[in-house]
PDB file of C-alpha atoms in Angstrom:
ATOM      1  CA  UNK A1415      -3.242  14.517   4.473  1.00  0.00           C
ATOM      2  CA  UNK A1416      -1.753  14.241   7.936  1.00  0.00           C
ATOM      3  CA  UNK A1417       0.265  11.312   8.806  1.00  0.00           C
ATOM      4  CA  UNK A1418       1.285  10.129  12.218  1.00  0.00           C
ATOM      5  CA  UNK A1419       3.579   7.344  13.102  1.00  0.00           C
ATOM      6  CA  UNK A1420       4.054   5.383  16.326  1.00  0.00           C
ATOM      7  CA  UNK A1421       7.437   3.858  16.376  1.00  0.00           C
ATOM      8  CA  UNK A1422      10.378   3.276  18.202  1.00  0.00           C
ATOM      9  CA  UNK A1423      12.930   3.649  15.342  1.00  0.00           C
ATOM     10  CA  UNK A1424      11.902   6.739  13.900  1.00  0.00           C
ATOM     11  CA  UNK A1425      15.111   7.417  11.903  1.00  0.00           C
ATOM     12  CA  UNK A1426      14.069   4.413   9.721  1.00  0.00           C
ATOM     13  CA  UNK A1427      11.984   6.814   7.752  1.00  0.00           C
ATOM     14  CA  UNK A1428      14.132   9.622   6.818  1.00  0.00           C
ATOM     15  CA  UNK A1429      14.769   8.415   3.449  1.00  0.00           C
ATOM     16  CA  UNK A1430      11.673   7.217   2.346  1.00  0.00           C
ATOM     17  CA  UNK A1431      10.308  11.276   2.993  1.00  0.00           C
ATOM     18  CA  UNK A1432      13.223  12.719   1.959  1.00  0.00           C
ATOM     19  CA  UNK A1433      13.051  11.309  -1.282  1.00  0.00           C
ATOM     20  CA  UNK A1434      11.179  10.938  -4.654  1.00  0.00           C
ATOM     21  CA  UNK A1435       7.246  11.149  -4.589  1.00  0.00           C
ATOM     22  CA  UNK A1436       6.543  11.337  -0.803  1.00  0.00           C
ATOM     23  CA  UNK A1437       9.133  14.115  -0.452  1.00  0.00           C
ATOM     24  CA  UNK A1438       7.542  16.748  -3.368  1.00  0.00           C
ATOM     25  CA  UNK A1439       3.805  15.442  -1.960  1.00  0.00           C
ATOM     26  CA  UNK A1440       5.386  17.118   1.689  1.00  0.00           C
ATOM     27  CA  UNK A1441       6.897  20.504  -0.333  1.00  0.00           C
ATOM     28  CA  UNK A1442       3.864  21.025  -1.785  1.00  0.00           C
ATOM     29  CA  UNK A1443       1.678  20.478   1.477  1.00  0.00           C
ATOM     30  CA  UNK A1444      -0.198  17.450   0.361  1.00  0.00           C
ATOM     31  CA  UNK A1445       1.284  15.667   3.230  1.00  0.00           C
ATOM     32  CA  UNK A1446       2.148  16.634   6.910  1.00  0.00           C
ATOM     33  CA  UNK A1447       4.066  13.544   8.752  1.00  0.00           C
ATOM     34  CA  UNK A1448       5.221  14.029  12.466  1.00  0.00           C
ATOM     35  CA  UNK A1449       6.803  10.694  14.203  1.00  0.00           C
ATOM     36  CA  UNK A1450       5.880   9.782  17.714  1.00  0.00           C
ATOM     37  CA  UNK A1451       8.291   7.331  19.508  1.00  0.00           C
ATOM     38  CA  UNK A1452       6.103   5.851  22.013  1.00  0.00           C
ATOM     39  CA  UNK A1453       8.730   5.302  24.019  1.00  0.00           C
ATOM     40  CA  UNK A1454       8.546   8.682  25.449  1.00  0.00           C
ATOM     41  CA  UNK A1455       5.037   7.948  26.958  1.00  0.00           C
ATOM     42  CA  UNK A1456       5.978   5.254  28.957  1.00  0.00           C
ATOM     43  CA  UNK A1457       4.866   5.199  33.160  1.00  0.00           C
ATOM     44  CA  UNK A1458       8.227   2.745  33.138  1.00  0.00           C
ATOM     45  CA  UNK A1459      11.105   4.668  35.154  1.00  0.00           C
ATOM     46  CA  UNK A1460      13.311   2.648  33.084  1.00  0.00           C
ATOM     47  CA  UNK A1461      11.290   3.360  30.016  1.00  0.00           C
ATOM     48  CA  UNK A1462      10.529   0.013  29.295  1.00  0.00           C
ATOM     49  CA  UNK A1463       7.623  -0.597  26.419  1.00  0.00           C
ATOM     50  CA  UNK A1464       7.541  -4.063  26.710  1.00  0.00           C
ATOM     51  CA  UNK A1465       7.044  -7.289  29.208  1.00  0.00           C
ATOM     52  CA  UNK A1466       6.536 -10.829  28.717  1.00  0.00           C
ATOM     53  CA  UNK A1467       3.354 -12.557  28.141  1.00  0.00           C
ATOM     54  CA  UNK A1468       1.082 -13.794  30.798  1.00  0.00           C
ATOM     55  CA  UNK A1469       0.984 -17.679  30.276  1.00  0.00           C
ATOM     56  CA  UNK A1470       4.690 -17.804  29.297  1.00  0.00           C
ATOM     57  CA  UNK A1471       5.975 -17.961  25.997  1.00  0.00           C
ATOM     58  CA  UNK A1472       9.118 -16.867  23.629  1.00  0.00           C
ATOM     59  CA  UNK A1473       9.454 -13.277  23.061  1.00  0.00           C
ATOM     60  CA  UNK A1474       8.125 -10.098  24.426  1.00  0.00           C
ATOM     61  CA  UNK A1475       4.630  -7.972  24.338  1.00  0.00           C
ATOM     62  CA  UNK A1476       4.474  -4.658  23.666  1.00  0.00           C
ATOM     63  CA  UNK A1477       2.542  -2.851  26.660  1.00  0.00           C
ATOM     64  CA  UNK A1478      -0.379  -0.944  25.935  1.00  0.00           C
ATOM     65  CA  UNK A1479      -0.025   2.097  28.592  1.00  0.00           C
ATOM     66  CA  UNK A1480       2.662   3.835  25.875  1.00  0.00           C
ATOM     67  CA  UNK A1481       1.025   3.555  23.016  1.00  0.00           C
ATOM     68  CA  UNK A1482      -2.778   4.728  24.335  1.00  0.00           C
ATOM     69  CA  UNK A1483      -0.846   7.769  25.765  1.00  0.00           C
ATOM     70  CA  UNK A1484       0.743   8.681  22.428  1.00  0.00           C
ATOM     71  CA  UNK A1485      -2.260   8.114  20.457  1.00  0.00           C
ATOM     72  CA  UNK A1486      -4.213  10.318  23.050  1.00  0.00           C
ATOM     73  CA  UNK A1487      -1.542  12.940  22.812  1.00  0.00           C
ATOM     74  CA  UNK A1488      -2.765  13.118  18.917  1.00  0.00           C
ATOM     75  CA  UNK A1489      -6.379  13.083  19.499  1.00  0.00           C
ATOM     76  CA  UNK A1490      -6.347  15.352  21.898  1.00  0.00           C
ATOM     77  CA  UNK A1491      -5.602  17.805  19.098  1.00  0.00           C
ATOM     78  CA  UNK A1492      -8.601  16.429  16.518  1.00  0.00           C
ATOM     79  CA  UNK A1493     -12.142  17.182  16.167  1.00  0.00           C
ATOM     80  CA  UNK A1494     -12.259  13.680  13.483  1.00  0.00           C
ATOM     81  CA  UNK A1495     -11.502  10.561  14.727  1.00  0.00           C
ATOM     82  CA  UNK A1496      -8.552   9.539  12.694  1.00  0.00           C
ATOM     83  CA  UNK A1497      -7.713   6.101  11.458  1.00  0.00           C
ATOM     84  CA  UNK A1498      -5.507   4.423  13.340  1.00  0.00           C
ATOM     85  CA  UNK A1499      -3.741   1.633  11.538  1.00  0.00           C
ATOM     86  CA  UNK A1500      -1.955  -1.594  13.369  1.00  0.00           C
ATOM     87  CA  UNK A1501       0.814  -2.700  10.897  1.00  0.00           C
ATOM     88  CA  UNK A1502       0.574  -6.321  11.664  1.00  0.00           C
ATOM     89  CA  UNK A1503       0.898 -10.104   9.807  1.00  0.00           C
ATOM     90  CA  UNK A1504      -2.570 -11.462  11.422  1.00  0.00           C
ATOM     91  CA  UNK A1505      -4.147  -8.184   9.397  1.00  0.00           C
ATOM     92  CA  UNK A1506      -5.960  -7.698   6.801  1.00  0.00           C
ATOM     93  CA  UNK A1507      -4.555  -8.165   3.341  1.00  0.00           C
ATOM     94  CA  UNK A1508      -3.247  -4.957   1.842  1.00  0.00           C
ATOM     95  CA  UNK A1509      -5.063  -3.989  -1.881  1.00  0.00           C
ATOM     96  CA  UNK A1510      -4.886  -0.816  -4.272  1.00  0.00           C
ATOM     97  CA  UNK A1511      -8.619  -0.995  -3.024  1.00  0.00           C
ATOM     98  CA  UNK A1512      -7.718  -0.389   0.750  1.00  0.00           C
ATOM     99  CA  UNK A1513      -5.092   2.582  -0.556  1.00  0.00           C
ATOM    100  CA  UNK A1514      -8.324   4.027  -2.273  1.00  0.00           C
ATOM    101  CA  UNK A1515      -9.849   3.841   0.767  1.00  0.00           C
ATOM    102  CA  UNK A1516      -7.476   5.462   3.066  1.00  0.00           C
ATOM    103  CA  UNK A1517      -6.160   8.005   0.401  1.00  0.00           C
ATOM    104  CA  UNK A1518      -9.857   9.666   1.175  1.00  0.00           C
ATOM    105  CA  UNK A1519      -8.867  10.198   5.122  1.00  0.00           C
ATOM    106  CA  UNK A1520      -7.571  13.607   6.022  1.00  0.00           C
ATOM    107  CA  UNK A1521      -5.410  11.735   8.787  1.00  0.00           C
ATOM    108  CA  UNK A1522      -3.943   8.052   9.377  1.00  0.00           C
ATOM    109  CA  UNK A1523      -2.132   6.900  12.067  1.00  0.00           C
ATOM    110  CA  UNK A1524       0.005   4.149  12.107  1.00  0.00           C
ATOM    111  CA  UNK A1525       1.137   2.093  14.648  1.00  0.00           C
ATOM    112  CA  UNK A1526       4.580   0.204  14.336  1.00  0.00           C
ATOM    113  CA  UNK A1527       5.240  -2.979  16.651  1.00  0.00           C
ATOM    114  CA  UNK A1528       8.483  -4.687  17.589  1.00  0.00           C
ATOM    115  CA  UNK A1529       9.325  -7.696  19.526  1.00  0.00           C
ATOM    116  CA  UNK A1530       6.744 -10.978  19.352  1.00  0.00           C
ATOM    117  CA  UNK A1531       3.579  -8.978  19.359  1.00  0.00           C
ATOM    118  CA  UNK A1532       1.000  -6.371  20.495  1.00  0.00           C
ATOM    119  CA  UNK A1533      -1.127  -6.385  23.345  1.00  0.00           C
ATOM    120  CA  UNK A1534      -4.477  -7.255  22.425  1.00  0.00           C
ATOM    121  CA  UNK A1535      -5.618  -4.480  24.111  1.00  0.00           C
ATOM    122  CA  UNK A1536      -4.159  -2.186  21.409  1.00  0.00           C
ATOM    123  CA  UNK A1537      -5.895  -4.253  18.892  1.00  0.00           C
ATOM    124  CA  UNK A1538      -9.332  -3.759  20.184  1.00  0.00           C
ATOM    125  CA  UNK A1539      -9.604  -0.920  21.896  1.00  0.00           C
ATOM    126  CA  UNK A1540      -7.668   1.064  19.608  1.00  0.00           C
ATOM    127  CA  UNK A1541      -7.244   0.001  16.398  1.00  0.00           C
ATOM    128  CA  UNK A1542      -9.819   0.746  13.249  1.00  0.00           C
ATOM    129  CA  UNK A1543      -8.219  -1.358  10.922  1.00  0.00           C
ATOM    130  CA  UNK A1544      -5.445  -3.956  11.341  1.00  0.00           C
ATOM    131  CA  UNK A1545      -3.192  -4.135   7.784  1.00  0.00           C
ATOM    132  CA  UNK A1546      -0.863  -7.117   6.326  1.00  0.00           C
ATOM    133  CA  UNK A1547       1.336  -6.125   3.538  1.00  0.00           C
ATOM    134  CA  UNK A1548       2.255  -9.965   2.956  1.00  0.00           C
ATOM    135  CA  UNK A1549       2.257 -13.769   4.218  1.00  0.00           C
ATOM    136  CA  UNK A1550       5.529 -13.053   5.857  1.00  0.00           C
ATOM    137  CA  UNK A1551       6.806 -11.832   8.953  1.00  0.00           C
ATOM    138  CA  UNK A1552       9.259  -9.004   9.696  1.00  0.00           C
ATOM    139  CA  UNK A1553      11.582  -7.440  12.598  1.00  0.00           C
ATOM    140  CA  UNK A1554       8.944  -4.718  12.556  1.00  0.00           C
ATOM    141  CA  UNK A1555       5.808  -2.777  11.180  1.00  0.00           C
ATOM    142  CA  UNK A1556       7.910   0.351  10.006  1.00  0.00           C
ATOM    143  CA  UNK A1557       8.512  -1.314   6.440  1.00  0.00           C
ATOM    144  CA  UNK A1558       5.167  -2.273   5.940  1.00  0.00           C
ATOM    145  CA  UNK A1559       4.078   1.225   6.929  1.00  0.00           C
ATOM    146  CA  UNK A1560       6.195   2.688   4.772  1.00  0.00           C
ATOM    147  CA  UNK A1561       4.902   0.919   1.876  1.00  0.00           C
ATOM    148  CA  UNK A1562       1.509   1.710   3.251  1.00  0.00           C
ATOM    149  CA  UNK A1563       1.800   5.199   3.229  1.00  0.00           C
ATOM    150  CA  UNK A1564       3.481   5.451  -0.237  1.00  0.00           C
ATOM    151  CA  UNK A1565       1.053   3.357  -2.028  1.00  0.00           C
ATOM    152  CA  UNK A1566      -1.643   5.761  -0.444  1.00  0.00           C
ATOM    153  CA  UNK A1567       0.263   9.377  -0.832  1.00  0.00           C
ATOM    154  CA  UNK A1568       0.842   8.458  -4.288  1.00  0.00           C
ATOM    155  CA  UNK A1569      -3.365   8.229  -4.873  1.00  0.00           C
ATOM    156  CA  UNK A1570      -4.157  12.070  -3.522  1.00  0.00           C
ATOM    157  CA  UNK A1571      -4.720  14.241  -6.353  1.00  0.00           C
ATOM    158  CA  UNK A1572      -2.361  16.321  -7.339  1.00  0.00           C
ATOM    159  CA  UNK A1573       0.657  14.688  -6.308  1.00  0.00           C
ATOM    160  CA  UNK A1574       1.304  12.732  -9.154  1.00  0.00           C
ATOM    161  CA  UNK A1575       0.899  15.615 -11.524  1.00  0.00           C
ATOM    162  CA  UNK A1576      -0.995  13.639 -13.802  1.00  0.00           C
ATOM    163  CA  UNK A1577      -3.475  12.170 -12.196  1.00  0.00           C
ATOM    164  CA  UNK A1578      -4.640   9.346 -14.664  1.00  0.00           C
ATOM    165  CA  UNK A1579      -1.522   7.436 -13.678  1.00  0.00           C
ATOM    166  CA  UNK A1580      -2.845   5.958 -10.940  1.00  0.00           C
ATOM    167  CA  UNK A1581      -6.207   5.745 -12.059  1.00  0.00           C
ATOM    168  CA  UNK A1582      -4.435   3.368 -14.874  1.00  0.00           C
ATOM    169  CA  UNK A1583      -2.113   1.385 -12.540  1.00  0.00           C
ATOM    170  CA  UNK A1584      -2.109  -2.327 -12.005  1.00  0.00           C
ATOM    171  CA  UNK A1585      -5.113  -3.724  -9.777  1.00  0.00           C
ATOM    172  CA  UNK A1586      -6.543   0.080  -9.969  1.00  0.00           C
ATOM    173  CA  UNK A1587      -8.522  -1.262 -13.023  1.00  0.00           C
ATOM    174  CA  UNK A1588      -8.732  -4.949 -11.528  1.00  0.00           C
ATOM    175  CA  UNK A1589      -6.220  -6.339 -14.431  1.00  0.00           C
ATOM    176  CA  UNK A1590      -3.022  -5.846 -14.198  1.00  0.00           C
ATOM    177  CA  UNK A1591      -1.191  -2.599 -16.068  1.00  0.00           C
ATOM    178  CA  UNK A1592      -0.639  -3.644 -19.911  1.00  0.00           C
ATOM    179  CA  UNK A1593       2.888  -3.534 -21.872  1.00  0.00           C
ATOM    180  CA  UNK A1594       4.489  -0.139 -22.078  1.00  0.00           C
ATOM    181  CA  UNK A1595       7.040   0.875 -24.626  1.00  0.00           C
ATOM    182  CA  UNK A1596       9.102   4.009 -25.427  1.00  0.00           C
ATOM    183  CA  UNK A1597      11.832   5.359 -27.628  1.00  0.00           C
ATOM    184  CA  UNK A1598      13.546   3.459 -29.491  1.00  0.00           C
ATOM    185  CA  UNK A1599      10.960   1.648 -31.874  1.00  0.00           C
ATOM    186  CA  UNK A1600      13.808  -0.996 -32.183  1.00  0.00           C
ATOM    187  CA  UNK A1601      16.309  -1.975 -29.882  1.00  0.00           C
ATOM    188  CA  UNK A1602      18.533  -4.856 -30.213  1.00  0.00           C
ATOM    189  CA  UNK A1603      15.964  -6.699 -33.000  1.00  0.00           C
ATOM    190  CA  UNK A1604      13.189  -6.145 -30.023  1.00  0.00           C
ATOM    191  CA  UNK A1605      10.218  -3.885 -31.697  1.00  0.00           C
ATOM    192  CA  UNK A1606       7.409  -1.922 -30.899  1.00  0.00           C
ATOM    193  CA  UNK A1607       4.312  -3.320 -32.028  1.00  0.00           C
ATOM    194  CA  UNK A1608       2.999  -1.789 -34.644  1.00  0.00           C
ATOM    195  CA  UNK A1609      -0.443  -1.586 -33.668  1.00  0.00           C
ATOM    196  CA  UNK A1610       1.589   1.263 -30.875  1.00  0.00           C
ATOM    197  CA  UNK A1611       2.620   3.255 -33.569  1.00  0.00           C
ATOM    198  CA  UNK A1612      -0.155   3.838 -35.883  1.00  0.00           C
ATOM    199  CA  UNK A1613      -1.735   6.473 -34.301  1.00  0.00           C
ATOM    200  CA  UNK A1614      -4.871   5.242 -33.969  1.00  0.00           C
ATOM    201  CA  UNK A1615      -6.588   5.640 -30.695  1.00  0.00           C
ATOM    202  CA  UNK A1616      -9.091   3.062 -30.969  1.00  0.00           C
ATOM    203  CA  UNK A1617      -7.259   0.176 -32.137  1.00  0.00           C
ATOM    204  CA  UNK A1618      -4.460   1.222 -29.451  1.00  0.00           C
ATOM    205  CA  UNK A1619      -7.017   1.171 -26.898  1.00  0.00           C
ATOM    206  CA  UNK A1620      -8.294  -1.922 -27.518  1.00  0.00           C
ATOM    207  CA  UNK A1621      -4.770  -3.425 -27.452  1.00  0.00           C
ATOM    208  CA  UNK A1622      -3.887  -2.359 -24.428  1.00  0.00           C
ATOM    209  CA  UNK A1623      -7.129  -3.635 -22.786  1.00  0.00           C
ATOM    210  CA  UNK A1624      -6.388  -6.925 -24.495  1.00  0.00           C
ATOM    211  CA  UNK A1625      -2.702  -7.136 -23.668  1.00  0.00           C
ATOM    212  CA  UNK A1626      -3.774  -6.331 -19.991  1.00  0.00           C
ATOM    213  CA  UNK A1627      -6.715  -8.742 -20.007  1.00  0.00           C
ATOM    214  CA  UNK A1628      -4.130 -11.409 -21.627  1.00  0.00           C
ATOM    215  CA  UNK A1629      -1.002 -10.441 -18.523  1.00  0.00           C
ATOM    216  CA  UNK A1630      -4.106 -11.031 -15.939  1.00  0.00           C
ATOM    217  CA  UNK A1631      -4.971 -14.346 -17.722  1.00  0.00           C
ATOM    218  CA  UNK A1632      -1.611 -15.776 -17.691  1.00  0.00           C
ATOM    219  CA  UNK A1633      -0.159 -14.324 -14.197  1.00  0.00           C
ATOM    220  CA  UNK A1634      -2.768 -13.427 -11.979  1.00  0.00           C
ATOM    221  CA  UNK A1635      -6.090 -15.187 -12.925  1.00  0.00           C
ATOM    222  CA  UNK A1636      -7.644 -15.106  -9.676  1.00  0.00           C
ATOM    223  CA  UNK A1637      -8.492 -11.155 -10.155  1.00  0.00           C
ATOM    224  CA  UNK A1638     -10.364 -12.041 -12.875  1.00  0.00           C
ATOM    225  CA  UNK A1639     -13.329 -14.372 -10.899  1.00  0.00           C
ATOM    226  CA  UNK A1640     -15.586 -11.303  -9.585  1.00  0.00           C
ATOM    227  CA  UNK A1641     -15.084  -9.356 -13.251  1.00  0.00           C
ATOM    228  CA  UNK A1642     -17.472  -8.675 -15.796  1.00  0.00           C
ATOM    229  CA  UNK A1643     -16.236  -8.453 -19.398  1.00  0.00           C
ATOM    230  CA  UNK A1644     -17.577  -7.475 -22.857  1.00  0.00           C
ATOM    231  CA  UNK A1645     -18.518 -10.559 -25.290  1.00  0.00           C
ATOM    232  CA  UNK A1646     -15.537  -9.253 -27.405  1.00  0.00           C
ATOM    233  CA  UNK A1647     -12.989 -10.085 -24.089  1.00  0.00           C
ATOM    234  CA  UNK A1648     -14.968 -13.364 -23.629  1.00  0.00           C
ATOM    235  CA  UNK A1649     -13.702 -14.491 -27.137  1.00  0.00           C
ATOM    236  CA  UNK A1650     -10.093 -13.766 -25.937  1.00  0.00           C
ATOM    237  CA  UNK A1651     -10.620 -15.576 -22.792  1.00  0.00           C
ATOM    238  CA  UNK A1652     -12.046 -18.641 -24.604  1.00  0.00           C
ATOM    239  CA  UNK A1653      -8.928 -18.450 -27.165  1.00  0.00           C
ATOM    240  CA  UNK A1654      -6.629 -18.566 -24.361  1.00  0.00           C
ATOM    241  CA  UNK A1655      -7.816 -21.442 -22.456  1.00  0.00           C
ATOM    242  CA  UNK A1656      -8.082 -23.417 -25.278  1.00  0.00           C
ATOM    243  CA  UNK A1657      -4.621 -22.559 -26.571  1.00  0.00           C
ATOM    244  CA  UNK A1658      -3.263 -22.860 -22.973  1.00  0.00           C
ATOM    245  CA  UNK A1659      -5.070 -26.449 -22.652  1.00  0.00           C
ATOM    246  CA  UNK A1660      -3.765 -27.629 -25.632  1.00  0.00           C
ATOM    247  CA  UNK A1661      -0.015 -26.646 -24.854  1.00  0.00           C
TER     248      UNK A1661
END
């Protein structure tokens, strides 16, 4: 996957590639990253990428003229039309479905504002999907982009060695990930279960998918409204209601 960012503090980023997952995806050529500072596309003589809104109002607006240059700079070089991603607050709710999505694309831009906003000329006449990574707002769109990009690197084969890891993550099934354990079976009077321990498959399975199911119920039960489940997951759903409406 190729990778190109649009942002006027490229630096931020060092670490994040330098480090962990994202950095052995890049030695072993799953991903290709290049930063553009848009800055350097500017028709400004004092290479200014921003002005203030027409109508008045706090803040400034980042000019479009920069940022269609740099993006044309990249295309230029394509025979696909890559996506091109606005990090923004007004966007679209980030999922583990929308990594899916964009883990299939051989190349994703990303474009990182500053100041109070974008042009909305780089919204719609350049952007093919506008993301939110929250219900918050921050100095800039390199942090969300960052956890963009990791959540999505992460999902191309290979790079997690084992690639049933993220097939089993949480919100990859629709539930969130069940209870894990590891050595030691006891640790300060806290114990495995035993069920974890038995070596059987089946019944391990099935506790997993119930102790999921269960961590859904209690934290998160508005993933559960568009799922289907088994009559055997209905029962536990039933149980828990009633114990939970009689608490």
């Amino acid at each position: 996957m190729k990778v190109d960012i649009l942002t006027l503090f490229p630096e931020m980023f060092e670490g994040v590639f330098q480090s962990s997952i994202l950095k052995k995806a890049i030695d072993q050529n799953f991903l290709q990253y290049h930063y553009i500072n848009f800055r350097d596309y500017t028709d400004n003589k004092h290479n200014k990428v921003d002005d203030y809104p027409y109508g008045g109002g706090a803040g400034m607006v980042l000019k479009p003229q920069p940022i269609f240059d740099a993006i044309a700079s990249i295309e230029k070089e394509e025979t696909v039309k890559p996506r091109i991603i606005l990090m923004c607050p007004q966007g679209e709710p980030y999922t583990q479905r929308k990594a899916e999505e964009l883990a299939k694309e051989d190349h994703l831009i990303f474009i990182c504002g500053h100041y109070e906003g974008y042009d909305e000329r780089i919204r719609t006449g350049l952007a093919t999907d506008e993301i939110s990574i929250g219900d918050y707002v921050l100095t800039g769109g390199e942090l969300g982009a960052m956890v963009v990009i990791d959540s999505v690197v992460r999902l191309i084969p290979g790079v997690l060695g084992n690639d049933t890891s993220a097939v089993e993550d949480s919100f990859s099934t629709g539930l969130l990930e069940h209870p894990h354990y590891t050595r030691p079976a006891e640790f300060r009077g806290m114990k495995v279960p035993d069920v974890l321990l038995s070596g059987n498959h089946a019944h391990i399975d099935t506790w997993r998918r119930k102790q999921a199911l269960k961590r859904t119920f209690l934290r998160r039960p508005d993933l559960l409204e568009n799922q289907s489940f088994s009559v055997e997951e209905k029962e536990w759903l039933k149980q828990w209601k009633e114990s939970k409406g009689s608490s």
